[in-house]
PDB file of C-alpha atoms and ligand atoms in Angstrom:
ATOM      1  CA  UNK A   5      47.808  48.111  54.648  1.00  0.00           C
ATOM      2  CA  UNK A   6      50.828  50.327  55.204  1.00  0.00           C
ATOM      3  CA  UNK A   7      52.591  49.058  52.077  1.00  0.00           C
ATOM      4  CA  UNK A   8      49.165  49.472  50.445  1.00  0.00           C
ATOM      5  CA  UNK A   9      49.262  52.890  51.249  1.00  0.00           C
ATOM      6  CA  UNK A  10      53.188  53.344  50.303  1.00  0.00           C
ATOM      7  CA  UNK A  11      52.425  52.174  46.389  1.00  0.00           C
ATOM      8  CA  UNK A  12      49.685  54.856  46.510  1.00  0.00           C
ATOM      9  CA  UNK A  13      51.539  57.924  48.037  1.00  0.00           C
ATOM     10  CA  UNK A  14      54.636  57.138  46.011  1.00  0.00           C
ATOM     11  CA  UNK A  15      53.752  58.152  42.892  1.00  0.00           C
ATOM     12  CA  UNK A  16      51.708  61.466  42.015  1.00  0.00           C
ATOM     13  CA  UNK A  17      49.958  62.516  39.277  1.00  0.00           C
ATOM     14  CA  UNK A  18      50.776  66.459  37.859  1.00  0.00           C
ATOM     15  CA  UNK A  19      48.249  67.495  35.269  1.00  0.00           C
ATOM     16  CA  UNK A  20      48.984  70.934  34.946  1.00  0.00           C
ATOM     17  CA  UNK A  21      51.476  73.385  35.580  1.00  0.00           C
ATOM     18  CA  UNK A  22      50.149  75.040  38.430  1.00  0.00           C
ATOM     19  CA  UNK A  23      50.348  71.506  39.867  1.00  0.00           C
ATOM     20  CA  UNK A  24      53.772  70.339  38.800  1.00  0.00           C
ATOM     21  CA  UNK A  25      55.371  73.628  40.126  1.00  0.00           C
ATOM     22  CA  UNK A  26      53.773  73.212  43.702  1.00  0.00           C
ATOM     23  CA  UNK A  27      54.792  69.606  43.824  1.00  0.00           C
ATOM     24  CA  UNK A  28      58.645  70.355  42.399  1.00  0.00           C
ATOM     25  CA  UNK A  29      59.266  73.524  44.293  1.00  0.00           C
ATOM     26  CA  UNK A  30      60.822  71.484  47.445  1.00  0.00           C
ATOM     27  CA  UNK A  31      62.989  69.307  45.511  1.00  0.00           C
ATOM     28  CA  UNK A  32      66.177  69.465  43.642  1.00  0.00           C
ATOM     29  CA  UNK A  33      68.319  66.793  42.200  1.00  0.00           C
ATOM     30  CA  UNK A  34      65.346  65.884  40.163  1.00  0.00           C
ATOM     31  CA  UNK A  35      65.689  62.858  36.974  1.00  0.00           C
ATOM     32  CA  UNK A  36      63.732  63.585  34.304  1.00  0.00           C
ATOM     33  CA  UNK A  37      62.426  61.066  32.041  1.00  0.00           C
ATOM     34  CA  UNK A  38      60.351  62.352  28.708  1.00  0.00           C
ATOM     35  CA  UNK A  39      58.651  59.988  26.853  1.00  0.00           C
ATOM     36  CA  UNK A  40      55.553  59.654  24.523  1.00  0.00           C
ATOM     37  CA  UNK A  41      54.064  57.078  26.441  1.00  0.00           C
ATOM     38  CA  UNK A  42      53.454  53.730  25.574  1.00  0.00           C
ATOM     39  CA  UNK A  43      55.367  52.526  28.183  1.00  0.00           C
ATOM     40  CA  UNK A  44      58.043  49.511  27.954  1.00  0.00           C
ATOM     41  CA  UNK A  45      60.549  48.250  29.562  1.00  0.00           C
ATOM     42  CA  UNK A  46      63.395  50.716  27.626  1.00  0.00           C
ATOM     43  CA  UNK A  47      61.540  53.475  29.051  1.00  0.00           C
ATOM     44  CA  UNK A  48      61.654  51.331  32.629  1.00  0.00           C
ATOM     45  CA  UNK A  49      65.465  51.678  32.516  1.00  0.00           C
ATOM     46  CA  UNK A  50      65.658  54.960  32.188  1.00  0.00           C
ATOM     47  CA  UNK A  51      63.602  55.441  35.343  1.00  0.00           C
ATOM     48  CA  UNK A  52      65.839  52.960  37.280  1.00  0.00           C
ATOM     49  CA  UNK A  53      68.965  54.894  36.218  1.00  0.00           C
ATOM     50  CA  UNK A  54      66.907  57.840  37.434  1.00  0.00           C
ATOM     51  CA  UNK A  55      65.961  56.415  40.920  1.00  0.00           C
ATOM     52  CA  UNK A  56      69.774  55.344  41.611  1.00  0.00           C
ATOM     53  CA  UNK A  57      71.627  58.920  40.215  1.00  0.00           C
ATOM     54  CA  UNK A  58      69.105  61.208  41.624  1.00  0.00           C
ATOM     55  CA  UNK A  59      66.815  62.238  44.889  1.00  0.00           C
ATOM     56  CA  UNK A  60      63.495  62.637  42.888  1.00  0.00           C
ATOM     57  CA  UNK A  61      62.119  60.672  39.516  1.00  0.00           C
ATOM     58  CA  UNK A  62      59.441  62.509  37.404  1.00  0.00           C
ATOM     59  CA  UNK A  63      58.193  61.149  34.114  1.00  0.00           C
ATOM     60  CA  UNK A  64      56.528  63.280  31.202  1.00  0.00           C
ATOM     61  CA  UNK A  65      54.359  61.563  29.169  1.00  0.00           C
ATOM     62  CA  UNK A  66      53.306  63.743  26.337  1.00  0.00           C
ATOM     63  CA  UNK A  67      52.610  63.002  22.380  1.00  0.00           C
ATOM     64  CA  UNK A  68      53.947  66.428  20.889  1.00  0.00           C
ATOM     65  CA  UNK A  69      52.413  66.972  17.664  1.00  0.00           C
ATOM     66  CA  UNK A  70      54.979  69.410  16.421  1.00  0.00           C
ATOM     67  CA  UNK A  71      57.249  66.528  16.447  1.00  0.00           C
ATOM     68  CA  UNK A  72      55.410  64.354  13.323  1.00  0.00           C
ATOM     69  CA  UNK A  73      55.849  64.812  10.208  1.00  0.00           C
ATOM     70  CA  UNK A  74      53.543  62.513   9.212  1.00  0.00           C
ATOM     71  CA  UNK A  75      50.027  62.907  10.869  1.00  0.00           C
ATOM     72  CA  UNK A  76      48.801  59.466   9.977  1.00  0.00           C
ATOM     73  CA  UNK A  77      52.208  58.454  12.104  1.00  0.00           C
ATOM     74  CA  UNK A  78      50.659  60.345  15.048  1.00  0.00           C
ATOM     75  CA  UNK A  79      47.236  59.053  14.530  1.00  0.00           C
ATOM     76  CA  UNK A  80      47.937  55.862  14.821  1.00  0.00           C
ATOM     77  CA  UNK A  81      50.775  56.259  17.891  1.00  0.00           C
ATOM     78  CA  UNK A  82      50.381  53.761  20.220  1.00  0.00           C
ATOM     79  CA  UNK A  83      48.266  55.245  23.430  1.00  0.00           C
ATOM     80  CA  UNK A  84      47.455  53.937  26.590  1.00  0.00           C
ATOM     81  CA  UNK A  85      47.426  56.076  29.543  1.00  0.00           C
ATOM     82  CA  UNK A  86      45.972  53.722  31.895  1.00  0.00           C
ATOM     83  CA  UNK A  87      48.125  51.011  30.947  1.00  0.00           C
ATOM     84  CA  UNK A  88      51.106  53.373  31.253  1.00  0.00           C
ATOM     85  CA  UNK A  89      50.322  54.860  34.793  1.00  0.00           C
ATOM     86  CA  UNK A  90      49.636  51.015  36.387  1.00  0.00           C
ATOM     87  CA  UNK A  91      53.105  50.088  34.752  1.00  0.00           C
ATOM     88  CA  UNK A  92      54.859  53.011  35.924  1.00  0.00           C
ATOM     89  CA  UNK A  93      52.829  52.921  39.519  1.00  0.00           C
ATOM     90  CA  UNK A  94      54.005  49.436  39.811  1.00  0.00           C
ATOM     91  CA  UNK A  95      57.499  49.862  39.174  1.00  0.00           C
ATOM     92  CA  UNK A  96      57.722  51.885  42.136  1.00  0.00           C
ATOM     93  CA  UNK A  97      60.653  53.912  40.961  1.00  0.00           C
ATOM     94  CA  UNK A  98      58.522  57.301  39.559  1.00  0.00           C
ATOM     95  CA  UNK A  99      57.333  59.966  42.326  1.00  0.00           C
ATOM     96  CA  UNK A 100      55.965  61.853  39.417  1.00  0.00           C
ATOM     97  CA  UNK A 101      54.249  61.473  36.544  1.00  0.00           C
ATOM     98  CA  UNK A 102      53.645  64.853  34.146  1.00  0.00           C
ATOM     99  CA  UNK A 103      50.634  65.009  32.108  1.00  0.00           C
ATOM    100  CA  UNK A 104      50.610  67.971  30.202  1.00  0.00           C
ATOM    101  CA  UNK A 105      47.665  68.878  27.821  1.00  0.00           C
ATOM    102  CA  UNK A 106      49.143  71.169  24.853  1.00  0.00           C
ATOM    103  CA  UNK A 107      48.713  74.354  26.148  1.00  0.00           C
ATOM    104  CA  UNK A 108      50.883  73.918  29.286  1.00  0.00           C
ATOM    105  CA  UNK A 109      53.846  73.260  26.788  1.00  0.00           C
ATOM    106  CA  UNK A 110      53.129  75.811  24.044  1.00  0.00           C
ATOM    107  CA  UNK A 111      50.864  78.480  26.390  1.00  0.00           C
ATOM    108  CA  UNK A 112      52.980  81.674  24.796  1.00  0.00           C
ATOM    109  CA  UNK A 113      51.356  80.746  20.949  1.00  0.00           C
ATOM    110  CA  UNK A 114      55.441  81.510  19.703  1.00  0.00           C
ATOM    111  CA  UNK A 115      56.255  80.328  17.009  1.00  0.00           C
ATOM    112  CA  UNK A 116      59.506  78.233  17.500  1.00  0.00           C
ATOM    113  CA  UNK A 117      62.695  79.482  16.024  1.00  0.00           C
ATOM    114  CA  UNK A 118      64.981  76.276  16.490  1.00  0.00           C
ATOM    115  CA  UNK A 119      66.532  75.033  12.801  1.00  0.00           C
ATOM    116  CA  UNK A 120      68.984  72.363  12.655  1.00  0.00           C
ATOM    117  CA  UNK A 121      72.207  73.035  11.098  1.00  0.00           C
ATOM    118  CA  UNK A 122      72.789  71.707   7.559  1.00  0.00           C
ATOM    119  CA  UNK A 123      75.670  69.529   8.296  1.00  0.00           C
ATOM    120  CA  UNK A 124      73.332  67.787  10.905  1.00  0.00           C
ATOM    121  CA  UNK A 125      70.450  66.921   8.075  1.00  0.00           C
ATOM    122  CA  UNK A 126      71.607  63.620   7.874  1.00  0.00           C
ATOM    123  CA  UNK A 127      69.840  60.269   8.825  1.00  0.00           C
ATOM    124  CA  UNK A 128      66.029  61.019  10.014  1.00  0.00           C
ATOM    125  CA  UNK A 129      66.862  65.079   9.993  1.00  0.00           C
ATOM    126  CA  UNK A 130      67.020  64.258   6.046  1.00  0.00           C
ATOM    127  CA  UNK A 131      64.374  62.290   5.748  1.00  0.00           C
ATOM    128  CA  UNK A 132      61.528  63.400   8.576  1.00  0.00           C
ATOM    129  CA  UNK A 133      61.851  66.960   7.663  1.00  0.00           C
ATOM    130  CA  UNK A 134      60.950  69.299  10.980  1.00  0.00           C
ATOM    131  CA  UNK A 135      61.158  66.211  13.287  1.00  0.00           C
ATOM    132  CA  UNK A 136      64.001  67.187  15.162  1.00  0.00           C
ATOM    133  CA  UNK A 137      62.837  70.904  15.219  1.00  0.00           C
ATOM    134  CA  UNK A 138      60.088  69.493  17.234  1.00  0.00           C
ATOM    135  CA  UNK A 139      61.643  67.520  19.528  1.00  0.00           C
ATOM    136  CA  UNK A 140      64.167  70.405  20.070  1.00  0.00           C
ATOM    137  CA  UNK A 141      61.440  72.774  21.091  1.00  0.00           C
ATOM    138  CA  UNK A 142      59.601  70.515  23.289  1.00  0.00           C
ATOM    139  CA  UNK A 143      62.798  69.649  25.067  1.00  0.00           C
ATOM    140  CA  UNK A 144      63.658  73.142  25.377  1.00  0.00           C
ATOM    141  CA  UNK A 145      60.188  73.970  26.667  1.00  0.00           C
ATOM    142  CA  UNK A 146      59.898  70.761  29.228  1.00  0.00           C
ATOM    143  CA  UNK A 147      63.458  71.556  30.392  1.00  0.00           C
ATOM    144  CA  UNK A 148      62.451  75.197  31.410  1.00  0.00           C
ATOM    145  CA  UNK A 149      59.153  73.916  33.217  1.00  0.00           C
ATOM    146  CA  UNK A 150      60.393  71.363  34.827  1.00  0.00           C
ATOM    147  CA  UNK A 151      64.313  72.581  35.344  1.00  0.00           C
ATOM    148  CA  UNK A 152      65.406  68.751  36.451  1.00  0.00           C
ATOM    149  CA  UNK A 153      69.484  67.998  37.678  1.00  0.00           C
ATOM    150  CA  UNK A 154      69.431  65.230  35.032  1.00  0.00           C
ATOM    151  CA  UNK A 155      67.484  64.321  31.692  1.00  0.00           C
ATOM    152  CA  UNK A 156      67.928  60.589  30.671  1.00  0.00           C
ATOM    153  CA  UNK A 157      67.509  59.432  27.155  1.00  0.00           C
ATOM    154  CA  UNK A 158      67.696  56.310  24.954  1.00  0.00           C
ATOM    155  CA  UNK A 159      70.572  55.498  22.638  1.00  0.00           C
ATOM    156  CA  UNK A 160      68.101  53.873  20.452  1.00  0.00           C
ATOM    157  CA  UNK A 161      67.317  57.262  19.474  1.00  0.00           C
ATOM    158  CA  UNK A 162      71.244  58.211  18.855  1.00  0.00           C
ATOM    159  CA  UNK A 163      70.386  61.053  16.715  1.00  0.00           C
ATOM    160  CA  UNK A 164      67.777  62.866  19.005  1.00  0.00           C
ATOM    161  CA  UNK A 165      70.206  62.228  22.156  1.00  0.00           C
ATOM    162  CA  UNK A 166      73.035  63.835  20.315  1.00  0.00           C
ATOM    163  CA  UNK A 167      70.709  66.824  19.409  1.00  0.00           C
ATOM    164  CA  UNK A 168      69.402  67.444  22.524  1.00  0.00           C
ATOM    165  CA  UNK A 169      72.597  66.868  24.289  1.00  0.00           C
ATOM    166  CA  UNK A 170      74.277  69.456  21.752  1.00  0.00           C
ATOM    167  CA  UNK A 171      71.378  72.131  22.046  1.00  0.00           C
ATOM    168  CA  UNK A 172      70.538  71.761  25.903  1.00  0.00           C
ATOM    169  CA  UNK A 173      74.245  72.392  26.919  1.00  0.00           C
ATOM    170  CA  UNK A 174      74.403  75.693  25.274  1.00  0.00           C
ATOM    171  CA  UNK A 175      71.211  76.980  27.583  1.00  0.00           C
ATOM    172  CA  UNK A 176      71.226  75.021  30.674  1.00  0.00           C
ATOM    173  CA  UNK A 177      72.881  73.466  33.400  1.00  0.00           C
ATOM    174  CA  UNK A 178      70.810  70.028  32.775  1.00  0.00           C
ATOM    175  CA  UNK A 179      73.297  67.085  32.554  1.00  0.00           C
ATOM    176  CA  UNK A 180      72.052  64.725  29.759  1.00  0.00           C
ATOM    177  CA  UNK A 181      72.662  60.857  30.690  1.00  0.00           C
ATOM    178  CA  UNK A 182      72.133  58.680  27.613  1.00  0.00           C
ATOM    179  CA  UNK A 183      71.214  54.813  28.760  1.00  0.00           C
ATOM    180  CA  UNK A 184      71.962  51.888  26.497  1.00  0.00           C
ATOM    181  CA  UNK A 185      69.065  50.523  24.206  1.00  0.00           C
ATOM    182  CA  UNK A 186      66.888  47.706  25.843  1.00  0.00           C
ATOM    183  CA  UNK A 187      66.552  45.314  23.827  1.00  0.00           C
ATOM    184  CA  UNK A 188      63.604  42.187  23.578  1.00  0.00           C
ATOM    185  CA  UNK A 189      63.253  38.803  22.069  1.00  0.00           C
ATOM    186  CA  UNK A 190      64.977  38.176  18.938  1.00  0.00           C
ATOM    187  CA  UNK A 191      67.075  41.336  20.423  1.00  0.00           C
ATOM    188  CA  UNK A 192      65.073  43.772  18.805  1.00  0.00           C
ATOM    189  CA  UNK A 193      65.357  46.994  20.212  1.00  0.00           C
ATOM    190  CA  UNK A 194      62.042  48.062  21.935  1.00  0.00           C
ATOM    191  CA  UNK A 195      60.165  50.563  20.913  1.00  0.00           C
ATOM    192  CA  UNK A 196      56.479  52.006  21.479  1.00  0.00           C
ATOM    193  CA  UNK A 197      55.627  51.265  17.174  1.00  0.00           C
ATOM    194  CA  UNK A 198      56.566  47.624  17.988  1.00  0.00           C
ATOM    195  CA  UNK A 199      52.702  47.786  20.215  1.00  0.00           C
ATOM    196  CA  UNK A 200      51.736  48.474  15.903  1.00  0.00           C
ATOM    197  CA  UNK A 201      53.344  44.772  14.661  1.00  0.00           C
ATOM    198  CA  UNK A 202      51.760  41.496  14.300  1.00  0.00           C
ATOM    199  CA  UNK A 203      53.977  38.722  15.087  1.00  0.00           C
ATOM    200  CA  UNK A 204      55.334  38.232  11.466  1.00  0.00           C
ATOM    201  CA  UNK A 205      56.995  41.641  11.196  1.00  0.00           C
ATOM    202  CA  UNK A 206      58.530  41.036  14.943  1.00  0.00           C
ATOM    203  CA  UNK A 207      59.884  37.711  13.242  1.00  0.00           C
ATOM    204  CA  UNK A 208      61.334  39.781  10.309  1.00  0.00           C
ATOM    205  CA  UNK A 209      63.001  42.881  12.964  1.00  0.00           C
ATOM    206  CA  UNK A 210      64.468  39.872  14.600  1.00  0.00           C
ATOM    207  CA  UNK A 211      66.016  38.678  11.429  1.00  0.00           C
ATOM    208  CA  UNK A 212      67.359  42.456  10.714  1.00  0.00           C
ATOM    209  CA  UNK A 213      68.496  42.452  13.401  1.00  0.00           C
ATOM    210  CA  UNK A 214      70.868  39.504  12.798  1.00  0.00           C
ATOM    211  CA  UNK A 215      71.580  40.664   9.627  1.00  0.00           C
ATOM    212  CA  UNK A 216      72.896  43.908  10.677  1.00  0.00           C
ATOM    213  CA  UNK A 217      75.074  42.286  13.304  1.00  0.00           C
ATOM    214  CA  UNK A 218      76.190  40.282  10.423  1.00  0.00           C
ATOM    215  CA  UNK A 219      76.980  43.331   8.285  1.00  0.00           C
ATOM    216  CA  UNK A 220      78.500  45.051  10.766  1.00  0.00           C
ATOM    217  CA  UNK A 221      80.647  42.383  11.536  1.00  0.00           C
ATOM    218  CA  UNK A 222      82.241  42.161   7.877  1.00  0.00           C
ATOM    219  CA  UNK A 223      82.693  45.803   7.524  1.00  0.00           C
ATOM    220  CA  UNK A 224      86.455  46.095   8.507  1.00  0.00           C
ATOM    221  CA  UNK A 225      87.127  43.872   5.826  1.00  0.00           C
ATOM    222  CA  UNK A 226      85.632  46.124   2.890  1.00  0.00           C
ATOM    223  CA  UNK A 227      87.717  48.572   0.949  1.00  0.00           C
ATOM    224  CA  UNK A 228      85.034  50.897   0.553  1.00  0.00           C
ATOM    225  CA  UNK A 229      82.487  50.882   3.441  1.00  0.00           C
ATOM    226  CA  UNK A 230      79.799  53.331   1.824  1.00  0.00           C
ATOM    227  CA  UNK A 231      79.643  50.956  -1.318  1.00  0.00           C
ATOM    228  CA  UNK A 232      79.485  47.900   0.867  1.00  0.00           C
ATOM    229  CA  UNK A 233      76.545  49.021   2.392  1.00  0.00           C
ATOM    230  CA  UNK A 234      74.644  50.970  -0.512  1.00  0.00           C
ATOM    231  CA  UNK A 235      75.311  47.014  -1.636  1.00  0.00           C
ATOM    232  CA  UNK A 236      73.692  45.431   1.384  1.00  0.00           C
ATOM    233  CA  UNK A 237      71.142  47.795   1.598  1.00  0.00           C
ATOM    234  CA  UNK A 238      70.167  46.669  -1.588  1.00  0.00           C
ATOM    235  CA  UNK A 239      70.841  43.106  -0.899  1.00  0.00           C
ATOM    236  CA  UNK A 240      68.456  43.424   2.190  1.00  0.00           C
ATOM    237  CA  UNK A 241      65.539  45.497   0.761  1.00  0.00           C
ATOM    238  CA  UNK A 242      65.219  42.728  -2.139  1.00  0.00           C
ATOM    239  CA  UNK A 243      65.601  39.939  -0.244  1.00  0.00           C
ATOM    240  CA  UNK A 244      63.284  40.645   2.869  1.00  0.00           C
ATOM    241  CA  UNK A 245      60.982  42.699   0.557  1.00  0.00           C
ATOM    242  CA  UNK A 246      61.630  46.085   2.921  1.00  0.00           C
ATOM    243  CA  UNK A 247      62.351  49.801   2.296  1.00  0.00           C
ATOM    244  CA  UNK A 248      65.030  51.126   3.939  1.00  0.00           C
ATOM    245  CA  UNK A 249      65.364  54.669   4.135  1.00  0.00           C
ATOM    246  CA  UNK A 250      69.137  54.497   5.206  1.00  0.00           C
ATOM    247  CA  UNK A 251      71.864  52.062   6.419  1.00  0.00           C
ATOM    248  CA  UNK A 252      75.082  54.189   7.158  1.00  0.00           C
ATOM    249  CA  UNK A 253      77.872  53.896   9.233  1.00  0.00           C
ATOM    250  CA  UNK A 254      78.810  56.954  11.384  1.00  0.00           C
ATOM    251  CA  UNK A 255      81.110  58.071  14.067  1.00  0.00           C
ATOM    252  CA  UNK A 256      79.531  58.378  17.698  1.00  0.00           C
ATOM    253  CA  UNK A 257      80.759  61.709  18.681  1.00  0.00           C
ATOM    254  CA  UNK A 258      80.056  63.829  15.297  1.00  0.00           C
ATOM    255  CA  UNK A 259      77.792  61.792  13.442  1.00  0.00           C
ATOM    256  CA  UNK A 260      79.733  61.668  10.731  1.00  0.00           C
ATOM    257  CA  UNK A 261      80.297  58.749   7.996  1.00  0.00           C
ATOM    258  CA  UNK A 262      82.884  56.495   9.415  1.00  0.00           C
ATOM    259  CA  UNK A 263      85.308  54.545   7.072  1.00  0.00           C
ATOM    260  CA  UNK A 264      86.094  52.076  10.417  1.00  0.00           C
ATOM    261  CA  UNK A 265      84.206  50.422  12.586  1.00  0.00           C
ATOM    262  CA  UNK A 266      86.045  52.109  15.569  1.00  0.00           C
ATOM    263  CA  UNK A 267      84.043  54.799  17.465  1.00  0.00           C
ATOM    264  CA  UNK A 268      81.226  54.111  14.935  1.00  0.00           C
ATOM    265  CA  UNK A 269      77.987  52.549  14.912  1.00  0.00           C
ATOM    266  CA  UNK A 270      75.693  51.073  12.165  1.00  0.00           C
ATOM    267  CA  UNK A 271      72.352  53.573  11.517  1.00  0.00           C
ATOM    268  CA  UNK A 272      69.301  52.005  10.083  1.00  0.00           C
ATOM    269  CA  UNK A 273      65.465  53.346   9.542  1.00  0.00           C
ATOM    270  CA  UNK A 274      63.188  50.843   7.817  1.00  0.00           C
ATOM    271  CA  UNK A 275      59.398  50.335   7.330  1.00  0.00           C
ATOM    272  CA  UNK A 276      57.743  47.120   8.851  1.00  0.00           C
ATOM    273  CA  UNK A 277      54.003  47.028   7.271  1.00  0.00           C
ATOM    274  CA  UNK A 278      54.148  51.301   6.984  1.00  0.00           C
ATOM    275  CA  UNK A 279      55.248  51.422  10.311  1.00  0.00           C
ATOM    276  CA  UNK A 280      59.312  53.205  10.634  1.00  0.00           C
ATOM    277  CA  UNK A 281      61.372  51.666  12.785  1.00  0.00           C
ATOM    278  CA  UNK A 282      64.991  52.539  14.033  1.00  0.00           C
ATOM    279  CA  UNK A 283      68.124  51.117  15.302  1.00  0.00           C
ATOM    280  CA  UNK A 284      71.942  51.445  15.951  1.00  0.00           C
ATOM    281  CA  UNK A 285      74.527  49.290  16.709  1.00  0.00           C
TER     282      UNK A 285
HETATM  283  P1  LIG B 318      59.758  57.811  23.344  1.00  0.00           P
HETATM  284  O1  LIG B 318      58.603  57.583  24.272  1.00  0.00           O
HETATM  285  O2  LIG B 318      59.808  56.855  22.207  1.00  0.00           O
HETATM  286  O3  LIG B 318      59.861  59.252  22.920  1.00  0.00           O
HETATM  287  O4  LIG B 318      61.061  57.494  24.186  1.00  0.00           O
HETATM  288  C1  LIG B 318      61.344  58.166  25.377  1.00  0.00           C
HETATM  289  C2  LIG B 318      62.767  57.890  25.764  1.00  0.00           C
HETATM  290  O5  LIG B 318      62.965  56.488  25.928  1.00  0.00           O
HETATM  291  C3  LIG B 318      63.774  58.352  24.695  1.00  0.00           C
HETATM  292  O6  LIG B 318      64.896  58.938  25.340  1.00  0.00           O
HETATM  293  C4  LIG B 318      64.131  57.069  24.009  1.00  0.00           C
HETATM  294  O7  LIG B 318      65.420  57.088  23.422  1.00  0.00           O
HETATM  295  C5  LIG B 318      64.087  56.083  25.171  1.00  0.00           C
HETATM  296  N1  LIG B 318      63.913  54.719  24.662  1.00  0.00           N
HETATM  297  C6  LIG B 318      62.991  54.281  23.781  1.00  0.00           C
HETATM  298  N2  LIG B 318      63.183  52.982  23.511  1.00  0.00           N
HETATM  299  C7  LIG B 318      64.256  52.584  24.219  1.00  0.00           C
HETATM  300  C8  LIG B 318      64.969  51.348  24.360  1.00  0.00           C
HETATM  301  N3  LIG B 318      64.625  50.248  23.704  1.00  0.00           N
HETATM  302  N4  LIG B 318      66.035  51.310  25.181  1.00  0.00           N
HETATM  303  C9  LIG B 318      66.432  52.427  25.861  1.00  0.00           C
HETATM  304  N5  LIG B 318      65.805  53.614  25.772  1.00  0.00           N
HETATM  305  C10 LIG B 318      64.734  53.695  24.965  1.00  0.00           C
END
């Protein structure tokens, strides 16, 4: 009975403002997890790194429009809410979960003034144009309601961890932690779109997935890097019948293209049956 009753006061559900600034006020050294929902076990981790680095774990789970460039992307988005409060309920790492509907983040109407800096339109700032515009606001806005010690995000995402990280340090005291990318059979890096698959195109990502390791490994080798892998690219998209919006190598710290493997990682964005996944490694 008592534990019982432990699983259901541990974990409280904020649907508003009002409500999330009652429940906050007493605590500091808060985590902060934001997510879009559709819950998994990369998500999970974050929360566990969370629970063990700070006093008090809340979890956002909001689908910000402003963020898609492609509305039939955010029409079909994977959502779930009940699924995703029994999965974070039973992990019994999260004392709050933040609901907000879209007028708690955008209640002043402004119109957002965040651009990204040419020499960062590279990778999915090229390609998703206003994505990262999005996700800058909405960070910006969820950091100043919810003013948490500690934000953790997702290398899987490299490119919207080193935005964040990059635009949050200039306004706030909120230490970004980035967590490695979970990965799941076949190692293929989990992901909320990978709920949009059937099992053949979870067959194929596993075999990318290889073949990127593969690539990667041979890179050293290669005069030129950038023509090796405008080559593979190639090589891949025929072979596996794929589009590939990029395959680049870059260095971790400034995103820029690497010509060795050191400090660097391997960036690729492909479609699986219209759906866009990502990965780095
Ligand atoms: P999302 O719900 O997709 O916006 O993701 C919320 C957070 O979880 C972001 O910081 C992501 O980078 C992170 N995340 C997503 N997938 C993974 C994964 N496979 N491993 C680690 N972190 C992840």
């Amino acid at each position: 009975m008592f534990y019982l009753l432990n699983i259901f006061i541990q974990m409280k559900i904020l649907l508003n403002n009002t409500s999330l600034f009652e429940s906050l006020r007493p605590f500091n050294d808060l985590g902060f997890v934001p997510t879009m929902g559709g819950i998994h076990k990369g998500h999970l981790s974050l929360i566990n790194k969370s629970k063990k680095l700070c006093k008090k774990t809340i979890v956002s789970i909001f689908l910000n429009p402003k963020q898609f460039n492609n509305k039939k992307d955010l029409k079909s988005y994977p959502r779930n809410i009940k699924k995703d409060l029994q999965i974070l309920k039973k992990s019994k790492n999260v004392d709050f979960v933040y609901l907000p509907k879209f007028n708690d983040i955008y209640e002043d109407n402004k119109k957002s003034k965040i651009t990204i800096n040419k020499k960062d339109k590279i990778l999915c700032a090229k390609i998703r144009k206003g994505h990262f515009e999005g996700v800058l606001d909405v960070m910006n806005r969820l950091t100043k309601i919810i003013n948490p010690d500690k934000i953790f995000m997702g290398e899987k995402d490299f490119q919207q961890l080193y935005l964040v990280k990059n635009f949050l340090k200039k306004k706030y005291k909120t230490k970004i932690i980035s967590c490695r990318t979970i990965r799941g059979k076949n190692k293929i890096a989990l992901s909320s779109r990978n709920f949009l698959l059937n099992s053949s195109s979870l067959n194929l990502a596993g075999k990318i997935y290889k073949k990127l390791k593969n690539i990667k490994q041979k890179i050293n080798n290669k005069k030129d890097i950038s023509d090796y892998l405008m080559y593979s690219k190639k090589k891949l998209e025929m072979s596996l019948k794929i589009k590939i919006d990029y395959l680049e190598l870059r260095n971790i710290k400034n995103l820029k293209i690497s010509k060795t493997k050191n400090n660097s990682r391997l960036f690729i964005a492909y479609y699986l049956n219209n759906v866009r996944l990502i990965d780095n490694l």
